[in-house]
XYZ file of C-alpha atoms in Angstrom:
779
model
C 187.826 113.083 157.573
C 189.755 113.458 160.835
C 188.256 113.793 164.303
C 188.695 117.550 164.327
C 187.068 117.791 160.893
C 184.095 115.688 162.071
C 183.589 117.879 165.105
C 183.817 120.969 162.941
C 181.302 119.463 160.495
C 178.881 118.631 163.314
C 179.143 122.169 164.690
C 178.561 123.733 161.272
C 175.541 121.450 160.688
C 173.954 122.522 163.972
C 174.661 126.144 163.123
C 173.143 125.666 159.678
C 169.991 124.077 161.133
C 169.387 127.163 163.222
C 168.915 129.112 159.983
C 165.846 127.022 159.208
C 163.688 128.436 161.972
C 160.313 127.300 160.664
C 160.598 123.711 159.340
C 157.439 124.229 157.250
C 158.837 127.173 155.266
C 159.774 126.440 151.628
C 162.001 129.520 151.475
C 163.978 128.435 154.538
C 164.587 124.970 153.089
C 165.668 126.408 149.720
C 168.198 128.540 151.578
C 169.325 125.571 153.665
C 169.954 123.304 150.653
C 171.612 126.106 148.668
C 174.146 126.729 151.429
C 174.720 123.039 152.103
C 175.374 122.075 148.486
C 174.621 119.036 146.322
C 176.935 116.321 147.566
C 176.728 116.858 151.324
C 173.730 114.674 152.258
C 171.874 115.445 155.446
C 170.306 112.524 157.290
C 167.473 113.050 159.694
C 167.599 110.562 162.539
C 168.974 107.080 161.690
C 171.360 106.369 158.815
C 171.320 103.491 156.328
C 173.539 101.273 158.472
C 170.820 101.211 161.157
C 167.862 101.236 158.760
C 168.733 98.681 156.098
C 167.891 95.515 158.022
C 164.471 96.480 159.496
C 163.488 98.372 156.356
C 164.485 95.736 153.806
C 162.943 93.012 155.965
C 159.659 94.908 155.904
C 159.762 95.672 152.180
C 161.072 92.320 150.978
C 159.091 89.980 153.201
C 161.968 89.257 155.616
C 164.259 88.117 152.777
C 167.720 88.908 154.146
C 169.321 87.814 150.867
C 167.225 90.301 148.963
C 168.601 91.287 145.554
C 167.505 93.335 142.604
C 166.383 90.306 140.634
C 164.108 88.962 143.382
C 162.596 92.230 144.611
C 158.907 92.873 144.089
C 158.063 95.805 141.845
C 156.888 97.929 144.711
C 155.895 101.495 143.852
C 157.472 103.597 146.600
C 156.777 107.252 147.376
C 159.267 109.236 149.489
C 157.653 112.555 150.541
C 159.866 115.345 151.884
C 162.903 113.516 150.497
C 165.423 116.364 151.009
C 168.964 115.346 150.053
C 168.952 112.140 152.125
C 170.604 109.051 150.607
C 167.696 106.838 151.730
C 166.111 106.671 148.258
C 169.463 106.006 146.613
C 170.201 103.176 149.032
C 166.796 101.623 148.369
C 167.303 101.918 144.614
C 170.683 100.239 144.896
C 169.041 97.493 146.969
C 166.767 96.642 144.055
C 163.726 98.882 144.440
C 163.565 100.741 141.141
C 160.044 102.224 141.263
C 160.759 105.148 143.569
C 159.188 108.615 143.354
C 160.691 111.390 145.474
C 158.861 114.642 146.187
C 159.874 117.821 148.027
C 158.570 121.374 147.886
C 162.134 122.723 147.590
C 162.962 123.218 143.937
C 166.619 123.639 144.920
C 166.986 120.176 146.447
C 164.964 118.387 143.736
C 167.200 119.936 141.023
C 170.336 118.929 142.947
C 169.128 115.354 143.532
C 168.105 114.915 139.897
C 171.571 115.963 138.722
C 173.197 113.709 141.298
C 171.282 110.588 140.206
C 170.457 111.026 136.526
C 173.298 108.763 135.338
C 173.609 106.124 138.062
C 169.898 105.806 138.827
C 168.012 106.751 135.675
C 164.723 105.171 136.840
C 164.469 107.342 139.941
C 161.789 110.053 139.690
C 162.076 113.494 141.278
C 159.179 115.981 141.491
C 158.717 119.396 143.063
C 155.543 118.966 145.097
C 153.979 119.951 148.412
C 153.479 116.780 150.467
C 150.291 118.215 151.991
C 148.768 118.677 148.514
C 150.059 115.873 146.288
C 149.282 115.927 142.576
C 149.193 112.125 142.515
C 146.485 109.625 141.625
C 144.443 107.773 144.242
C 145.781 104.358 145.293
C 148.902 104.692 143.144
C 151.636 103.525 145.573
C 152.412 100.358 147.497
C 154.625 102.107 150.052
C 154.871 105.657 151.395
C 158.193 106.049 153.220
C 158.507 109.071 155.519
C 161.785 109.925 157.234
C 161.135 112.863 159.538
C 158.630 114.536 157.220
C 155.657 114.271 159.576
C 157.783 115.419 162.510
C 158.822 118.532 160.572
C 155.177 119.437 159.869
C 154.109 118.959 163.477
C 155.807 121.841 165.226
C 153.692 122.287 168.386
C 153.156 126.007 167.900
C 151.704 125.403 164.414
C 149.144 122.814 165.512
C 148.063 119.666 163.660
C 146.633 121.235 160.496
C 149.530 120.496 158.105
C 150.141 117.059 159.614
C 146.463 116.244 159.263
C 146.430 117.287 155.601
C 149.579 115.293 154.866
C 148.321 112.066 156.448
C 145.025 112.383 154.579
C 147.054 112.515 151.359
C 149.099 109.471 152.430
C 145.914 107.481 153.002
C 144.573 108.567 149.634
C 147.566 107.594 147.489
C 148.180 104.197 149.142
C 146.887 100.985 147.571
C 144.980 98.455 149.667
C 147.520 96.283 151.504
C 149.963 99.157 151.011
C 152.158 100.344 153.878
C 152.850 103.752 155.359
C 156.300 103.600 156.990
C 156.987 106.572 159.235
C 160.439 107.107 160.767
C 159.891 109.400 163.704
C 161.179 110.531 167.090
C 157.722 109.545 168.414
C 156.872 112.763 170.228
C 153.509 112.547 171.978
C 151.723 115.180 169.863
C 152.933 113.479 166.662
C 151.797 110.033 167.811
C 148.426 111.382 168.948
C 147.645 112.500 165.394
C 149.311 109.531 163.700
C 147.464 106.909 165.760
C 144.084 108.621 165.471
C 144.347 108.985 161.679
C 144.953 105.287 161.142
C 142.322 103.733 163.396
C 139.729 101.982 161.284
C 140.888 99.712 158.483
C 144.606 99.785 159.346
C 147.014 97.415 161.088
C 149.625 99.334 163.019
C 152.925 98.409 164.657
C 155.814 100.296 166.256
C 159.423 99.133 166.409
C 162.658 100.718 167.589
C 165.466 101.288 165.107
C 168.860 99.972 166.341
C 171.265 102.630 167.513
C 174.998 103.054 167.087
C 176.907 102.025 170.209
C 177.043 104.984 172.579
C 178.145 105.634 176.134
C 174.952 107.522 176.981
C 171.285 107.327 175.970
C 170.163 109.485 173.048
C 166.973 110.235 171.142
C 165.821 107.023 169.494
C 164.314 106.682 166.018
C 161.157 104.575 165.792
C 159.440 103.029 162.797
C 155.635 103.211 162.816
C 154.016 101.027 160.161
C 150.366 101.306 159.099
C 149.071 98.712 156.630
C 145.924 99.552 154.681
C 143.117 96.973 154.745
C 140.107 96.575 152.512
C 137.792 96.746 155.557
C 136.912 98.976 158.503
C 138.279 96.633 161.160
C 139.762 98.076 164.352
C 143.035 96.572 165.628
C 145.226 97.228 168.631
C 148.663 98.715 167.904
C 151.465 96.173 168.271
C 154.694 97.214 169.987
C 157.603 95.183 168.507
C 160.043 96.060 171.264
C 160.516 95.639 174.991
C 159.709 98.879 176.829
C 161.989 98.001 179.724
C 165.035 97.573 177.494
C 164.708 100.793 175.478
C 168.043 102.619 175.579
C 166.948 106.200 175.032
C 166.273 109.414 176.890
C 163.772 108.702 179.665
C 161.085 111.192 178.636
C 161.025 109.778 175.104
C 160.448 106.217 176.342
C 157.799 107.317 178.836
C 155.970 109.418 176.237
C 155.908 106.561 173.727
C 154.653 104.097 176.316
C 151.854 106.462 177.426
C 150.837 107.188 173.830
C 150.545 103.478 173.040
C 148.631 102.757 176.249
C 146.219 105.658 175.691
C 145.541 104.802 172.062
C 144.982 101.106 172.741
C 142.614 102.062 175.563
C 140.671 104.273 173.137
C 140.532 101.398 170.648
C 139.303 99.067 173.377
C 136.512 101.483 174.258
C 135.650 101.853 170.582
C 135.279 98.112 170.256
C 132.915 97.750 173.224
C 131.400 101.174 173.913
C 128.050 102.379 172.531
C 128.796 106.125 172.735
C 131.790 106.419 170.408
C 132.533 109.901 169.070
C 133.826 109.166 165.561
C 135.662 111.468 163.175
C 134.290 112.128 159.717
C 137.352 110.453 158.257
C 136.692 107.287 160.295
C 133.163 107.158 158.955
C 134.091 107.756 155.334
C 136.339 104.682 155.394
C 133.541 102.555 156.772
C 133.721 102.671 160.579
C 129.904 102.460 160.660
C 129.354 100.742 157.341
C 128.621 102.225 153.936
C 127.296 105.738 154.513
C 126.140 106.037 150.920
C 123.338 103.620 151.797
C 120.620 103.963 154.414
C 120.697 101.397 157.221
C 117.489 101.149 159.251
C 117.979 102.263 162.869
C 121.633 103.257 162.487
C 122.682 105.761 165.161
C 126.130 107.197 165.876
C 127.890 110.354 167.040
C 130.780 112.174 165.435
C 132.839 115.333 165.452
C 132.405 117.447 162.329
C 134.879 120.079 161.208
C 137.942 121.388 162.969
C 141.583 120.671 162.017
C 141.417 123.443 159.446
C 138.588 121.799 157.478
C 136.003 124.364 158.583
C 135.567 127.476 160.660
C 133.925 125.644 163.558
C 133.852 122.198 165.111
C 130.508 120.528 165.822
C 129.132 117.557 167.711
C 126.773 115.715 165.378
C 124.445 112.737 165.690
C 123.462 110.762 162.587
C 120.229 108.767 162.629
C 118.793 106.625 159.843
C 115.037 106.183 160.267
C 114.031 102.912 161.900
C 111.505 102.064 159.205
C 111.612 102.534 155.450
C 108.799 104.625 154.078
C 107.688 106.188 150.847
C 106.364 109.104 152.869
C 109.762 110.690 153.572
C 109.858 114.313 152.461
C 113.671 114.436 152.522
C 116.345 111.879 151.743
C 118.613 113.685 154.196
C 118.067 116.618 156.529
C 120.022 118.657 159.096
C 118.456 119.571 162.435
C 120.225 122.294 164.462
C 119.741 122.234 168.230
C 120.512 125.549 170.002
C 122.861 125.514 172.986
C 120.090 126.458 175.420
C 118.088 123.324 174.571
C 120.868 120.785 174.083
C 120.388 119.374 177.603
C 116.700 118.589 177.099
C 115.576 114.972 177.027
C 114.255 115.333 173.469
C 117.726 116.129 172.142
C 120.112 114.555 174.673
C 118.590 111.048 174.881
C 118.476 108.502 172.070
C 114.793 107.892 172.709
C 114.034 111.577 172.299
C 116.218 111.850 169.196
C 114.190 109.145 167.442
C 111.067 111.244 168.064
C 112.771 114.164 166.309
C 113.637 111.868 163.380
C 109.977 110.903 163.035
C 108.792 114.503 163.010
C 111.494 115.620 160.554
C 110.204 113.391 157.713
C 113.833 112.673 156.755
C 115.223 109.228 155.908
C 118.545 110.321 157.429
C 118.728 113.075 159.998
C 121.984 114.794 160.962
C 121.457 116.470 164.334
C 123.914 119.295 165.093
C 124.372 120.206 168.766
C 125.418 123.825 169.221
C 127.659 124.965 172.086
C 129.349 128.119 173.394
C 131.991 128.073 170.635
C 129.239 129.125 168.204
C 127.977 132.072 170.279
C 129.257 134.840 168.016
C 128.287 133.232 164.711
C 125.122 133.994 162.799
C 122.911 131.139 161.675
C 123.827 131.945 158.067
C 127.512 131.502 158.957
C 126.759 128.172 160.629
C 124.789 126.861 157.658
C 127.478 127.969 155.207
C 130.161 126.281 157.303
C 128.157 123.065 157.710
C 127.014 122.620 154.103
C 130.169 120.975 152.657
C 130.535 118.819 155.779
C 127.031 117.367 155.861
C 127.083 116.614 152.133
C 129.747 114.011 152.871
C 127.300 112.282 155.231
C 124.325 112.277 152.866
C 123.192 108.916 151.448
C 123.377 108.399 147.683
C 126.749 109.906 146.780
C 125.869 110.072 143.085
C 123.227 112.725 143.772
C 125.474 115.588 144.875
C 123.049 118.154 143.475
C 120.300 117.228 145.945
C 119.610 120.007 148.426
C 119.874 119.158 152.115
C 117.351 121.211 154.109
C 118.311 122.830 157.400
C 115.726 122.548 160.164
C 116.001 123.916 163.657
C 114.118 124.312 166.885
C 113.953 127.582 168.688
C 115.046 127.872 172.291
C 111.369 128.123 173.206
C 111.783 131.706 174.356
C 109.670 134.488 172.889
C 111.304 137.310 174.834
C 114.474 137.558 176.916
C 115.782 140.394 179.094
C 118.978 140.377 181.152
C 118.136 141.798 184.578
C 121.526 141.512 186.250
C 124.955 140.050 185.579
C 127.715 139.497 188.107
C 130.947 137.528 188.391
C 131.704 135.575 191.551
C 135.165 134.351 192.477
C 133.601 130.999 193.435
C 130.856 130.453 190.859
C 132.065 132.514 187.914
C 129.693 134.460 185.682
C 126.066 134.498 186.899
C 123.104 135.924 184.990
C 119.620 136.848 186.198
C 117.238 137.074 183.259
C 113.505 137.404 182.642
C 111.995 135.329 179.841
C 108.628 134.780 178.193
C 108.172 131.267 176.820
C 106.330 130.354 173.664
C 104.463 127.667 175.613
C 103.980 127.036 179.335
C 102.868 124.025 181.362
C 99.177 123.473 182.085
C 99.659 123.485 185.851
C 100.651 127.160 185.724
C 98.644 128.359 182.711
C 95.334 127.335 184.324
C 95.679 129.304 187.590
C 97.439 132.149 185.777
C 95.704 132.508 182.381
C 98.039 134.884 180.602
C 99.607 134.611 177.178
C 102.815 136.248 178.392
C 103.746 134.795 181.769
C 107.198 135.974 182.813
C 109.746 133.658 184.396
C 112.906 134.770 186.154
C 115.927 132.526 185.723
C 119.260 132.179 187.508
C 121.934 130.919 185.111
C 125.431 129.758 186.054
C 127.358 130.113 182.814
C 129.907 127.472 183.832
C 127.150 124.854 183.479
C 126.650 124.842 179.717
C 122.980 125.146 178.759
C 121.615 124.469 182.262
C 119.291 126.867 184.076
C 120.100 126.697 187.795
C 116.790 128.096 189.086
C 113.558 129.347 187.560
C 110.678 131.258 189.153
C 107.289 132.515 188.063
C 106.746 136.276 188.305
C 103.259 137.558 189.161
C 101.672 140.909 189.875
C 102.239 142.099 193.437
C 98.732 141.668 194.880
C 99.676 143.182 198.253
C 100.640 146.469 196.604
C 97.372 146.404 194.684
C 95.323 145.948 197.894
C 97.146 148.765 199.674
C 96.355 151.153 196.839
C 92.711 150.028 196.826
C 92.412 150.829 200.553
C 93.880 154.275 199.963
C 91.409 154.788 197.160
C 88.436 153.933 199.411
C 89.465 156.356 202.173
C 89.976 159.251 199.781
C 87.035 161.730 199.506
C 88.041 164.181 196.816
C 87.910 163.533 193.085
C 91.490 164.629 192.695
C 92.593 162.169 195.322
C 90.570 159.419 193.676
C 92.223 160.146 190.371
C 95.627 160.152 191.999
C 94.868 156.856 193.702
C 93.803 155.379 190.411
C 97.103 156.394 188.833
C 99.036 154.855 191.682
C 96.903 151.734 191.357
C 97.754 151.387 187.669
C 101.449 151.814 188.385
C 101.536 149.419 191.311
C 99.656 146.752 189.393
C 102.684 146.509 187.114
C 105.026 145.549 189.956
C 106.225 141.966 189.561
C 107.387 139.634 192.308
C 108.455 136.016 192.521
C 105.536 133.699 193.237
C 106.889 131.240 195.798
C 103.864 128.930 195.819
C 104.841 127.522 192.420
C 108.017 125.698 191.325
C 108.801 126.013 187.632
C 111.530 123.341 187.677
C 110.131 119.799 187.290
C 112.958 118.315 189.312
C 112.032 120.535 192.287
C 108.545 119.071 192.160
C 110.150 115.650 191.900
C 112.154 116.317 195.059
C 109.025 117.262 197.001
C 107.114 114.253 195.635
C 109.700 112.055 197.356
C 108.323 113.188 200.720
C 105.654 110.568 200.012
C 108.193 107.973 201.147
C 107.985 109.352 204.695
C 104.484 110.860 204.662
C 103.322 108.802 207.680
C 106.228 110.149 209.732
C 105.570 113.713 208.563
C 101.908 113.387 209.479
C 102.710 112.052 212.955
C 105.183 114.867 213.620
C 102.691 117.526 212.538
C 99.914 116.013 214.680
C 102.104 116.310 217.801
C 103.086 119.894 217.073
C 106.753 119.071 216.661
C 109.020 120.101 213.777
C 110.706 118.229 210.952
C 114.341 119.228 210.527
C 115.397 119.713 206.908
C 118.790 120.668 205.498
C 119.193 121.759 201.869
C 122.716 121.922 200.436
C 122.688 124.490 197.655
C 120.570 127.643 197.771
C 120.425 128.693 194.132
C 117.686 131.306 193.901
C 116.151 129.996 197.144
C 113.001 128.751 195.412
C 112.877 125.233 196.865
C 113.325 126.323 200.518
C 110.834 129.178 200.086
C 108.276 126.810 198.550
C 108.686 124.266 201.358
C 108.593 127.038 203.955
C 105.267 128.217 202.579
C 103.486 124.904 202.107
C 104.835 122.858 205.054
C 104.580 124.827 208.327
C 106.064 121.934 210.315
C 109.443 122.208 208.558
C 112.469 123.790 210.215
C 114.749 124.494 207.242
C 118.473 125.176 207.122
C 120.105 125.979 203.789
C 123.848 125.727 203.194
C 125.336 127.849 200.425
C 129.047 128.201 199.675
C 128.851 131.471 197.744
C 127.686 134.664 199.477
C 127.104 136.257 196.061
C 124.431 133.652 195.321
C 122.684 134.466 198.612
C 122.669 138.166 197.713
C 121.133 137.413 194.316
C 118.462 135.223 195.900
C 117.511 138.029 198.277
C 117.683 140.896 195.787
C 116.116 139.312 192.700
C 114.111 136.265 193.851
C 112.438 137.472 197.028
C 114.278 135.062 199.307
C 113.840 135.902 202.995
C 114.903 134.226 206.232
C 112.957 133.912 209.474
C 112.847 131.733 212.566
C 111.939 128.652 210.461
C 114.346 129.297 207.599
C 118.059 129.965 208.048
C 121.017 130.156 205.655
C 124.603 129.195 206.451
C 127.448 130.415 204.253
C 129.637 127.340 204.531
C 131.031 124.313 202.717
C 128.206 121.772 202.439
C 130.273 118.668 203.112
C 131.968 120.174 206.149
C 128.627 121.408 207.424
C 127.102 117.913 207.288
C 130.114 116.480 209.095
C 129.755 119.122 211.826
C 126.059 118.306 212.147
C 126.906 114.619 212.510
C 129.444 115.367 215.261
C 126.997 117.491 217.270
C 123.770 115.629 216.503
C 121.810 114.283 219.483
C 118.574 112.436 219.773
C 116.804 115.582 220.925
C 117.849 119.110 221.763
C 118.303 122.572 220.354
C 121.112 123.805 218.117
C 123.541 126.046 219.910
C 125.555 127.978 217.364
C 128.178 130.685 217.676
C 126.338 133.241 215.590
C 126.638 136.568 213.863
C 123.746 138.884 213.250
C 122.965 139.974 209.707
C 121.278 143.162 208.523
C 117.818 141.708 209.124
C 118.623 140.944 212.730
C 118.460 137.168 212.382
C 121.219 134.977 213.762
C 123.210 132.688 211.519
C 126.072 130.334 212.253
C 129.501 131.789 211.808
C 131.774 129.767 209.530
C 135.353 129.418 210.656
C 138.307 129.916 208.298
C 137.834 126.434 206.831
C 134.197 127.135 206.023
C 132.741 124.910 208.750
C 130.167 125.915 211.357
C 130.940 126.008 215.053
C 128.578 124.753 217.758
C 128.831 125.459 221.466
C 130.773 122.752 223.248
C 128.617 120.410 225.324
C 125.394 121.207 223.525
C 123.937 119.359 220.557
C 121.296 119.668 217.907
C 118.514 117.443 216.583
C 119.250 114.878 213.933
C 118.244 115.777 210.399
C 115.021 114.267 209.038
C 115.418 115.376 205.414
C 118.725 116.139 203.698
C 118.580 117.430 200.113
C 121.607 117.844 197.821
C 120.856 120.353 195.060
C 124.220 121.697 193.881
C 125.831 121.900 190.467
C 129.331 120.686 189.593
C 132.088 122.950 188.309
C 134.091 119.921 187.142
C 132.691 118.544 183.867
C 135.252 115.713 183.869
C 133.222 113.917 186.559
C 130.524 113.147 183.991
C 127.936 114.929 186.162
C 126.416 118.374 185.847
C 124.869 117.859 189.320
C 125.978 117.255 192.021
C 129.689 117.790 192.559
C 131.374 114.374 192.738
C 132.306 114.721 196.441
C 128.615 114.663 197.403
C 128.172 111.118 196.105
C 131.417 109.608 197.358
C 130.872 106.642 199.690
C 132.525 108.387 202.649
C 130.114 111.329 202.430
C 127.091 109.070 201.947
C 128.027 107.229 205.151
C 128.293 110.588 206.949
C 124.838 111.503 205.659
C 123.339 108.278 206.995
C 124.851 108.921 210.429
C 123.422 112.459 210.349
C 119.844 111.418 209.554
C 117.194 110.350 212.008
C 115.845 106.796 212.022
C 113.080 107.828 209.619
C 115.442 110.088 207.684
C 115.277 110.723 203.930
C 118.263 111.629 201.739
C 117.506 113.240 198.366
C 120.013 113.993 195.621
C 119.392 115.617 192.256
C 121.560 113.725 189.765
C 122.209 115.176 186.302
C 124.340 113.045 183.997
C 124.108 111.814 180.428
C 126.345 108.844 181.220
C 124.554 105.574 182.092
C 127.821 104.328 183.623
C 128.016 107.319 185.992
C 124.372 106.864 187.005
C 124.909 103.150 187.646
C 127.959 103.900 189.807
C 126.085 106.419 191.969
C 123.107 104.098 192.343
C 125.385 101.238 193.350
C 127.062 103.365 196.040
C 123.755 104.548 197.470
C 122.354 101.020 197.532
C 125.341 99.952 199.626
C 124.721 102.712 202.192
C 120.951 103.162 202.512
C 118.442 100.523 203.529
C 116.122 101.373 200.642
C 116.655 103.337 197.429
C 114.075 104.879 195.104
C 114.386 106.921 191.924
C 112.348 109.345 189.877
C 113.324 109.726 186.220
C 111.850 112.919 184.847
C 110.476 112.406 181.367
C 111.646 115.262 179.225
C 114.823 115.915 181.155
C 118.162 114.369 182.092
C 117.520 114.850 185.810
C 117.168 111.748 187.970
C 116.126 112.279 191.585
C 117.360 109.592 193.997
C 115.824 108.944 197.419
C 117.702 107.038 200.137
C 115.797 105.851 203.211
C 117.319 104.997 206.577
C 114.302 103.214 208.050
C 114.232 99.432 208.258
C 110.587 99.350 207.176
C 110.007 100.341 203.573
C 106.895 101.772 201.990
C 105.519 99.228 199.535
C 104.727 100.457 196.050
C 101.067 99.403 196.289
C 100.780 101.796 199.258
C 101.998 104.802 197.224
C 98.481 106.125 196.384
C 97.529 106.247 200.072
C 100.870 107.826 201.016
C 100.437 110.393 198.224
C 97.049 111.351 199.660
C 98.707 111.848 203.059
C 101.299 114.141 201.478
C 98.586 116.048 199.622
C 96.873 116.823 202.937
C 100.155 117.969 204.488
C 101.006 120.401 201.701
C 99.154 123.730 201.902
C 98.578 125.057 198.368
C 96.798 128.150 197.144
C 96.224 126.477 193.775
C 95.237 122.829 193.627
C 96.657 122.460 190.092
C 100.162 123.031 191.458
C 99.724 120.414 194.145
C 98.365 117.937 191.634
C 101.616 118.102 189.610
C 103.549 116.984 192.681
C 101.092 114.174 193.433
C 101.277 113.059 189.786
C 105.074 112.840 190.107
C 104.713 110.351 192.978
C 103.291 107.841 190.487
C 106.649 107.770 188.682
C 108.775 106.940 191.726
C 110.300 103.464 191.426
C 112.101 101.298 193.923
C 115.631 100.265 192.893
C 116.156 96.677 194.003
């Protein structure tokens, strides 16, 4: 063929390929092979001249003098064979046990006719490579040349590729090899590497290229060797990254894919919180699942990839002790989204308590999330049933029923009061709820079977209630009506007053002398650490300056305002919508001792540091709101301006109580910037000598908690913590003073705090004092 003919052939091939459109369509491929004809082979990627050495070396144990007489009787499967000459070349090289499959009847018929005389042992079958009608463990080698790449068109997702690789794993013998010739695109490698993690040795090598004046797409050979174990190995790169002669993006993508996967494998080998796939587990990543293993605990992802309607996070726990008292061999426990954050379900310690109460030898805990919002529980159970059966012990007893258990969200009644969307915070809901059970500290002073709580929910923080308040009858309205009733002389007026009395008694208002959130009580209990200072300030008639970053529903500042008259409180809130909700639905109100700034919290603290003086009054450029009170005016950057030459007192108490909109930080609270070392140093410079810094930390990651604790230890002279029992909140307290309160002095300090706090109901105060007993010094 002359040069012009070759160019013409190349052009016609490219034109023909455009007729394919969808590479996963059987009809398109039939049309392609019909037009192309029998004898005109089409080679994806590398040709035999580039492939023969690396391929024969791999198949024949590096025997370069390989011949038909010395070749092992390897059973080779070539899926998606097309009309490539690869199988014919292998046959001619001595490998006679080759089975070729393709879903195109046209190409299989053509290839059979082409080879029936010269290669009578070659087998050709019309078959879909994603659904092979082949026996388990029936091949020594599966050789793929572009087949996986064709299935993995980005717009189609990984479903077909996932099904195909599952079939490859099924039909391969132990010690068998999957050889995949691929262009190594990142989305293909992501699936390929993840599917061959446990029990496979993997390597990647570059196929030699024809000499060329410019870089081109390179063909790579990924090899996965099946082991009779669940060992985890790093992927070996059999080439020098720096010397790869190919298009830059291809080399970079391959390098990143290898680095990322080997990092994942490293974390798997050392990390306790691995999120396995069901496929990993079924091949033994956590041992033999058909048998119970006392105390076994692991997490996995169930479903997805076309295997089910939904994807689920699941936790599998085998009871710590064997017992003849188990009611169930295996059970499923469904945790609703609204309770997933609770200590009982989010901590391993709590999960073991659930196992004990379930009476199941193996418990599969399913954690629901927002993706399941529109599904009924019947739909969820139907979707889960075939998945959880694969995790049940005793595979021979497939008829055994697996019971579904679940906990309610603890709410008897729920009513949405208001819903709004903020450009800063997103969707916000105000709702009233009646719980099935309430804490003793509120049920004793308010003996009602249906206490109503009002909640502020930021929907961006999955499952977390931002603020929660108790609603009570408006006693002031009741008293006003009673007075009217007493001054009325006529019967008709008395009757009218009685009607008004009945109506007014139904008015509900937020009760600010009680905090429903345990972590709010934990924050206040930390005042014990500076109770002597607070007592001395109150005795002299001076004020304690407190700054709270994060308003929420305004419950914490309103509580402190009511029970600690010596506090001068400033609250910083970024979102004006949140302030409006606090005022309109939670009874938040400002006065001379309680101010709100609409500003960025970090910038505000920096401004306070710059203008702080040992003593003096704040001088702020202000604007007057509808109530007539003066508030600082934020500039365009969100910071607060103070009059030049005048200062403000240092802060005695600084509380960080904000949520995080960035889940990648590993923290639900606070936003990561509030616990960076630079900000912590600013905080210390802002506080007085006796100052106390308090941060509400919400994270399920021990590593994240350790990092934050380490940073705070480096900045503050003394650090204390309060771990709330049935919650994931940890409250941290940083002290600036050189002298530290000793733990054996806590009871006396708690008594001091108790005297400082002015409560209408002693039960409420006792809950705060009880929390002081759980504060621990971090050394």
